[in-house]
Short mmCIF file of N, CA and C in Angstrom, two decimals:
data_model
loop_
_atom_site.label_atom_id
_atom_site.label_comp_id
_atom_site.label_asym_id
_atom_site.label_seq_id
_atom_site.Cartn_x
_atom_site.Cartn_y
_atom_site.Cartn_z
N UNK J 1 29.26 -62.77 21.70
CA UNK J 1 30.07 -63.71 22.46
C UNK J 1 29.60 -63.66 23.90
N UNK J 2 29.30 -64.99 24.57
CA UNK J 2 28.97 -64.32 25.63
C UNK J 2 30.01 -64.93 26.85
N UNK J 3 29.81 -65.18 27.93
CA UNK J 3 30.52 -65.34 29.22
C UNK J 3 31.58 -66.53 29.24
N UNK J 4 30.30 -67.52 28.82
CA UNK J 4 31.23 -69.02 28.65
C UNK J 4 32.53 -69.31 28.05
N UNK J 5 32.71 -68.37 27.12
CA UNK J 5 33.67 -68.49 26.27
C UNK J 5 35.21 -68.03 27.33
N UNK J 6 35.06 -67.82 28.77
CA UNK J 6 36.17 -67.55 29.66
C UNK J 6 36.12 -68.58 30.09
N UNK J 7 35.55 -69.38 30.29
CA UNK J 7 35.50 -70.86 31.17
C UNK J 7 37.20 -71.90 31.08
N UNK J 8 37.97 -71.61 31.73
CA UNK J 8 39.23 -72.18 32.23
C UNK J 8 40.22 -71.33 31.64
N UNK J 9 40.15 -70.11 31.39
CA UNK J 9 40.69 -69.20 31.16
C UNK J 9 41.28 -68.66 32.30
N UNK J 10 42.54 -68.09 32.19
CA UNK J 10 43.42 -67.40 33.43
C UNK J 10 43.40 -66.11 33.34
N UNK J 11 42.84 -65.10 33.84
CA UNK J 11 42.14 -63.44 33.68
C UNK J 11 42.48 -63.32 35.00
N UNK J 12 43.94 -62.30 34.68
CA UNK J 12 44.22 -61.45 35.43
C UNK J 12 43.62 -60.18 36.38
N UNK J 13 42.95 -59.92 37.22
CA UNK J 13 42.32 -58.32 37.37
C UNK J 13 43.45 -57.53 38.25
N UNK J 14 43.62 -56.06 37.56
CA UNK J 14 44.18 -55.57 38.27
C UNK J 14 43.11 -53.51 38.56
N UNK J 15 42.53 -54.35 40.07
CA UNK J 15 41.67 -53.12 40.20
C UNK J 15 41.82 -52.77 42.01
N UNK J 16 42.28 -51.21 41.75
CA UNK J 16 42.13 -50.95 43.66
C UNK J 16 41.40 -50.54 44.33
N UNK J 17 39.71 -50.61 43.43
CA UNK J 17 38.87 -50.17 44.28
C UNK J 17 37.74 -51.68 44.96
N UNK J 18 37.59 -52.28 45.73
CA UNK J 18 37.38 -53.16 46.50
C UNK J 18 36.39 -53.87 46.45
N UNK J 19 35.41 -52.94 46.13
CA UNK J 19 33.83 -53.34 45.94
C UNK J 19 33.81 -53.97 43.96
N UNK J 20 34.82 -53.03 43.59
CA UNK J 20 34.30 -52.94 41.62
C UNK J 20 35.67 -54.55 41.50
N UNK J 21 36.44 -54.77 42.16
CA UNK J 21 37.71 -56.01 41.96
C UNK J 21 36.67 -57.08 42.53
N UNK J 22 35.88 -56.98 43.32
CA UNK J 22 35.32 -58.33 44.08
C UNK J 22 34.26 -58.91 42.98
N UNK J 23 33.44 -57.60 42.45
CA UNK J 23 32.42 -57.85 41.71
C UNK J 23 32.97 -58.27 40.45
N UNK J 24 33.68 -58.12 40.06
CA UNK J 24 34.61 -58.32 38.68
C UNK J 24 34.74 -59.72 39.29
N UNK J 25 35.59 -60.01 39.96
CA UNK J 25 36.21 -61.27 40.11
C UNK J 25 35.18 -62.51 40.57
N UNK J 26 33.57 -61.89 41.08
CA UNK J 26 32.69 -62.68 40.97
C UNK J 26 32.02 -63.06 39.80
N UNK J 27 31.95 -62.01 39.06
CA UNK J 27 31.31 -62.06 37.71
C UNK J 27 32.27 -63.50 36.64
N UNK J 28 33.57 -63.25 36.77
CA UNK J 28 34.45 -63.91 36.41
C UNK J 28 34.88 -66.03 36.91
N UNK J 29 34.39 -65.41 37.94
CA UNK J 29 34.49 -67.35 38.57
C UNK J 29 33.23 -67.66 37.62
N UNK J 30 32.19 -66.84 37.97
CA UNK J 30 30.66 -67.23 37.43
C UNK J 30 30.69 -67.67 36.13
N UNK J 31 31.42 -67.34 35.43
CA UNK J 31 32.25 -67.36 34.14
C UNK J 31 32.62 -68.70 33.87
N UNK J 32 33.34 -68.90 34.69
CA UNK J 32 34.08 -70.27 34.36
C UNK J 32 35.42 -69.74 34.35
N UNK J 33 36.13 -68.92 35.05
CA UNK J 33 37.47 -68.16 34.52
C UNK J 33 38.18 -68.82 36.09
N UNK J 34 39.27 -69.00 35.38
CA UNK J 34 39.87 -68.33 36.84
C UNK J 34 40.86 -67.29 36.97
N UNK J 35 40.76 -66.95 38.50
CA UNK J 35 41.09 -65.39 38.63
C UNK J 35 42.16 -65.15 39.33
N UNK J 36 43.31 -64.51 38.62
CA UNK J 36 44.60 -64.08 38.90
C UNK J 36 44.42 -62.78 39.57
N UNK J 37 44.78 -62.50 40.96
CA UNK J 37 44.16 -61.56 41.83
C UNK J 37 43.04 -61.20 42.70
N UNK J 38 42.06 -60.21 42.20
CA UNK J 38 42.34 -59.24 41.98
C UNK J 38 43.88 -58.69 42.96
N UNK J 39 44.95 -57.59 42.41
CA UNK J 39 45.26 -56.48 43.18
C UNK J 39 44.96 -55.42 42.68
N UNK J 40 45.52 -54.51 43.88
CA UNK J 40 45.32 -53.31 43.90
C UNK J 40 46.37 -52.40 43.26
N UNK J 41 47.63 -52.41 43.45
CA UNK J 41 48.85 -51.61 43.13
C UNK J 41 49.79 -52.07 41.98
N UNK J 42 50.42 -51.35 41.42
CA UNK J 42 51.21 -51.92 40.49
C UNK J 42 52.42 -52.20 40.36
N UNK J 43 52.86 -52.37 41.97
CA UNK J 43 53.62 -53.30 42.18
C UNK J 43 53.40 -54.72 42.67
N UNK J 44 52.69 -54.52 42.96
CA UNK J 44 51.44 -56.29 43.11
C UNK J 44 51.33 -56.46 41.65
N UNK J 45 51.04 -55.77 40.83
CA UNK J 45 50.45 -56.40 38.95
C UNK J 45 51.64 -56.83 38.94
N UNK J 46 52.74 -56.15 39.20
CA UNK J 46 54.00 -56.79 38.55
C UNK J 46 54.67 -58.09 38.79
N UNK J 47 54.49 -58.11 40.28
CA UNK J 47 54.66 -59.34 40.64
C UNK J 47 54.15 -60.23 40.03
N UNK J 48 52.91 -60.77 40.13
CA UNK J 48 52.19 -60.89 39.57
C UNK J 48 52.38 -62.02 38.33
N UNK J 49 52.71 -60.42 37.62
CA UNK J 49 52.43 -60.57 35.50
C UNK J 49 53.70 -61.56 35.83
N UNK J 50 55.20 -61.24 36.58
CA UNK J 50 56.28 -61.74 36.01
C UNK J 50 56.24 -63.26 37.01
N UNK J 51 55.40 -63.92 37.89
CA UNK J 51 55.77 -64.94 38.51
C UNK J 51 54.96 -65.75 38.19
N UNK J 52 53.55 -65.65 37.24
CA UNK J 52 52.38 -66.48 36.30
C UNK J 52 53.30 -66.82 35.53
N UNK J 53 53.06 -68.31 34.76
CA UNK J 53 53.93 -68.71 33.35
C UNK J 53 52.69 -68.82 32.38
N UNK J 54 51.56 -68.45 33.17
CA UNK J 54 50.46 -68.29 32.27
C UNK J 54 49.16 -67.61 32.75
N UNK J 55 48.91 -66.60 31.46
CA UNK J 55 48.06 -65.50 31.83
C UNK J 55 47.21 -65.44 30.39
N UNK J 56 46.18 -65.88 30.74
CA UNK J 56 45.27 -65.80 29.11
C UNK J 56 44.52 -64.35 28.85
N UNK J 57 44.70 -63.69 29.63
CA UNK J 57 43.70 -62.18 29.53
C UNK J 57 43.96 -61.03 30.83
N UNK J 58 43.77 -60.18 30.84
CA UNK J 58 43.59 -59.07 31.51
C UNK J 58 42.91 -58.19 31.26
N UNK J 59 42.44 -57.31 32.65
CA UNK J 59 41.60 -56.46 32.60
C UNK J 59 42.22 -55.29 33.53
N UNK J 60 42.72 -54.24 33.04
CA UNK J 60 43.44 -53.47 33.76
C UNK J 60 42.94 -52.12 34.63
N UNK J 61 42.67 -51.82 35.85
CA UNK J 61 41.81 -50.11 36.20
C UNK J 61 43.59 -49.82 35.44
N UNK J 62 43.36 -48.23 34.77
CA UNK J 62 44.15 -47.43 34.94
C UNK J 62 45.08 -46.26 36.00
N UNK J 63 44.24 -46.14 37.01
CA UNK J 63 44.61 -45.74 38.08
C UNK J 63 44.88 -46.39 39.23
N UNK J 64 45.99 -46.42 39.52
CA UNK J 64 46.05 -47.93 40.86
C UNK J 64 46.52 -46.60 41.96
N UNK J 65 45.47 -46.36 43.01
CA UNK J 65 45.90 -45.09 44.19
C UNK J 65 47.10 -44.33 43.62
N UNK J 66 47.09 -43.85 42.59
CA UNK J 66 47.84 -42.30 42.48
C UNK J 66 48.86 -42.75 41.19
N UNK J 67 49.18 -44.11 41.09
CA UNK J 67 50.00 -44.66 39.50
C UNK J 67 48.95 -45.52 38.89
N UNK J 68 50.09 -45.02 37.53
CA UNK J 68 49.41 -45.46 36.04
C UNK J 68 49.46 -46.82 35.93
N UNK J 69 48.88 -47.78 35.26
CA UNK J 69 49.22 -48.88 35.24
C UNK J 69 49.74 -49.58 34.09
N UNK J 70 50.31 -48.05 33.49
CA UNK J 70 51.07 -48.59 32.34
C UNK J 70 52.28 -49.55 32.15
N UNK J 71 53.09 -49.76 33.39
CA UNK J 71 54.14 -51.08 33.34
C UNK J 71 53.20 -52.00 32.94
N UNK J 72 52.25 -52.49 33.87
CA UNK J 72 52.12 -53.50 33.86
C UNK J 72 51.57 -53.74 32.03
N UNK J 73 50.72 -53.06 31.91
CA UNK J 73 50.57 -53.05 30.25
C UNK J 73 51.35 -53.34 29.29
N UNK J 74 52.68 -52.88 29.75
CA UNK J 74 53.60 -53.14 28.73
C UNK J 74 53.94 -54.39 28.94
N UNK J 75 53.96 -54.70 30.11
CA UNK J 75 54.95 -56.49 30.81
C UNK J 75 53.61 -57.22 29.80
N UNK J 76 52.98 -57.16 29.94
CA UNK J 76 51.76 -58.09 29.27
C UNK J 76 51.42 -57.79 27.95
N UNK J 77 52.04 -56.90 27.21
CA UNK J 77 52.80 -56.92 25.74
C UNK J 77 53.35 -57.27 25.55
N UNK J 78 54.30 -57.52 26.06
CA UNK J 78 55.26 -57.84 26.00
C UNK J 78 55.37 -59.69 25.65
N UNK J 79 54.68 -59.98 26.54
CA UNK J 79 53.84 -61.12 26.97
C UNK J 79 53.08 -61.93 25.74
N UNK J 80 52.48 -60.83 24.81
CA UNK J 80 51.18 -61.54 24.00
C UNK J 80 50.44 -61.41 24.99
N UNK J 81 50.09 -61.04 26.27
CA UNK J 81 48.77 -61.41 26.92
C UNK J 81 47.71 -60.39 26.44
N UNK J 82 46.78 -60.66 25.80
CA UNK J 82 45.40 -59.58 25.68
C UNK J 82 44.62 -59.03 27.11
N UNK J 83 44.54 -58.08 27.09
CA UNK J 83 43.99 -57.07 27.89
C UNK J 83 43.51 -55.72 27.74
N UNK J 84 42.23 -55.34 28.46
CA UNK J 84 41.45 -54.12 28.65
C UNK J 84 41.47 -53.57 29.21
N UNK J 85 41.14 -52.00 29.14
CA UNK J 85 41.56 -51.20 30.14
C UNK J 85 40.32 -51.02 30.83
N UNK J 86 39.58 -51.31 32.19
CA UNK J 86 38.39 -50.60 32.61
C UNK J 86 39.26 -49.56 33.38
N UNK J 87 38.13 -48.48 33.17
CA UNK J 87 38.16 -47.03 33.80
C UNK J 87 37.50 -46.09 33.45
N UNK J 88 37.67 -44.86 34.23
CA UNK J 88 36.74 -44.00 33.76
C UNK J 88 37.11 -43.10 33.07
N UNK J 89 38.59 -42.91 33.12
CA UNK J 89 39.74 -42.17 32.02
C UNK J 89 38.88 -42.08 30.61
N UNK J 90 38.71 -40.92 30.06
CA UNK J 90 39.06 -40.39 28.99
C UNK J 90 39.83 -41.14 28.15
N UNK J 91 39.66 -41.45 26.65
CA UNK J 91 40.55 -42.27 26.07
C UNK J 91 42.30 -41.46 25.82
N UNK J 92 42.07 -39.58 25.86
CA UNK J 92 43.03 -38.85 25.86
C UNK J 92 44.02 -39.78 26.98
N UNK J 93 43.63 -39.87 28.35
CA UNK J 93 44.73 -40.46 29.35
C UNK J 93 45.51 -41.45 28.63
N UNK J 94 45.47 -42.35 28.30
CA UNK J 94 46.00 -43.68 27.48
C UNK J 94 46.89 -42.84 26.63
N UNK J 95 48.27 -43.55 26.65
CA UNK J 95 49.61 -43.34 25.95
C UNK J 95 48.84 -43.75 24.15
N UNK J 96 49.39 -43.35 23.35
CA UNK J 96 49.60 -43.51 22.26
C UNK J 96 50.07 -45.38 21.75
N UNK J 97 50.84 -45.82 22.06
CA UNK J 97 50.83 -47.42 22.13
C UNK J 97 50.03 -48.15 22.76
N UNK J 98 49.03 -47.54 23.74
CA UNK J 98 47.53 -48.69 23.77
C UNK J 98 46.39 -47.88 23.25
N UNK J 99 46.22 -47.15 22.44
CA UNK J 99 45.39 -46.80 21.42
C UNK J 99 44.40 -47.77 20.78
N UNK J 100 44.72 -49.12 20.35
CA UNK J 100 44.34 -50.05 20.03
C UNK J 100 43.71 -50.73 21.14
N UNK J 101 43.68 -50.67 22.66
CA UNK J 101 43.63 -51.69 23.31
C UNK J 101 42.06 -50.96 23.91
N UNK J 102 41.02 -52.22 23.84
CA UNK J 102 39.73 -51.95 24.56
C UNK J 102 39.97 -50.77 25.66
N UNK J 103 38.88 -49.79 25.86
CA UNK J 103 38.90 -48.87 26.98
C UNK J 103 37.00 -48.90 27.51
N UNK J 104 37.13 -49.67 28.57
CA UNK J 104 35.88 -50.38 29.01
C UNK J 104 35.35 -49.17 29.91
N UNK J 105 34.21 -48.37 29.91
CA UNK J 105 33.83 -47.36 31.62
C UNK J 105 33.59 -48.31 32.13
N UNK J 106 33.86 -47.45 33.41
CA UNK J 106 33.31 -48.40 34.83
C UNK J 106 31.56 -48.31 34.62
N UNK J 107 31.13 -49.16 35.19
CA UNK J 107 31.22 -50.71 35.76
C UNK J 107 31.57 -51.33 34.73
N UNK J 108 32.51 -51.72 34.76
CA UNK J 108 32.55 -52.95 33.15
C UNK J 108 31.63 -53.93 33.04
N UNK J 109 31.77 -54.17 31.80
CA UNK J 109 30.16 -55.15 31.42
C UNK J 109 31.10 -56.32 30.93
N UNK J 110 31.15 -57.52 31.85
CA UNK J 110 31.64 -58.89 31.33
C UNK J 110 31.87 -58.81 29.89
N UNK J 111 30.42 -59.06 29.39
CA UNK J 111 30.22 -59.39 28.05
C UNK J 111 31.23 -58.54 27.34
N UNK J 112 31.33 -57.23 27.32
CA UNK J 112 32.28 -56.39 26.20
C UNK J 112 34.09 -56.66 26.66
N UNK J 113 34.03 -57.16 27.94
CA UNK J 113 35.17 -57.09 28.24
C UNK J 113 35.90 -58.72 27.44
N UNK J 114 34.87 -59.88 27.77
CA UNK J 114 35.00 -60.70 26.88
C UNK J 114 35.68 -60.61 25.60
N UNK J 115 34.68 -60.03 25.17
CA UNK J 115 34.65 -59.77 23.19
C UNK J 115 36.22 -59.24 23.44
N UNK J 116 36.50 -58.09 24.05
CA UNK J 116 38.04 -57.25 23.32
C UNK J 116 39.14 -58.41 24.11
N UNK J 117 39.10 -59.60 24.69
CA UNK J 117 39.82 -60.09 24.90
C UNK J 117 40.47 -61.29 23.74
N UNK J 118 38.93 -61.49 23.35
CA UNK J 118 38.75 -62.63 22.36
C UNK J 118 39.74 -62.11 21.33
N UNK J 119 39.15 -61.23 20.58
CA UNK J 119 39.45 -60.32 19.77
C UNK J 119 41.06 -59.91 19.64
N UNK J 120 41.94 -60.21 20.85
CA UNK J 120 43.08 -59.97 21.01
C UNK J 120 43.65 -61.23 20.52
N UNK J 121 43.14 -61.97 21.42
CA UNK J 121 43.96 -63.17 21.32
C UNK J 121 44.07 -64.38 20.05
#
């Protein structure tokens, strides 16, 4: 599957490191996507997840400066929205209820992040 297949798609990023959210979110216009964010914190995701009436995908860091970004995970289960986790976490870090959900290393690679979105939805 490759890139195109995001083209008018609404892909959330929620990443707080500056350089890896910009490049994501360039990779992503390039795409054809458009891009909900990037933020950094997960009280920004939350906002966010709950004031969109539409969110076709996400891509989540797990560490947002010192919290988990497991709310927001759940709000977007909650949701039906499909989403991946990039990070560098160990799959051990991840709760037991996203077990199932893509766990991308950093740098994430479009292409795979694609596929586990597809794949969700």
């Amino acid at each position: 599957m490759n890139q195109a297949t995001l083209r008018d798609c609404r892909i959330l990023v929620v990443e707080d490191e500056y350089m890896l959210a910009d490049e994501l979110r360039t990779e992503l216009l390039d795409a054809g996507a458009t891009v909900l964010g990037p933020v950094g914190t997960i009280e920004d995701a939350l906002e966010l997840i709950a004031g969109e009436t539409a969110i076709d995908g996400a891509i989540l860091d797990i560490n947002l400066r010192g919290e988990m970004v497991f709310p927001a995970a759940d709000l977007l289960t909650q949701r039906n929205v499909p989403f991946a986790f990039a990070t560098g976490y160990e799959e051990s870090a991840i709760p037991d209820r996203f077990k199932q959900i893509t766990r991308c290393e950093k740098p994430v690679d479009l292409n795979r992040i694609t596929q586990a979105l597809r794949q969700v939805a």
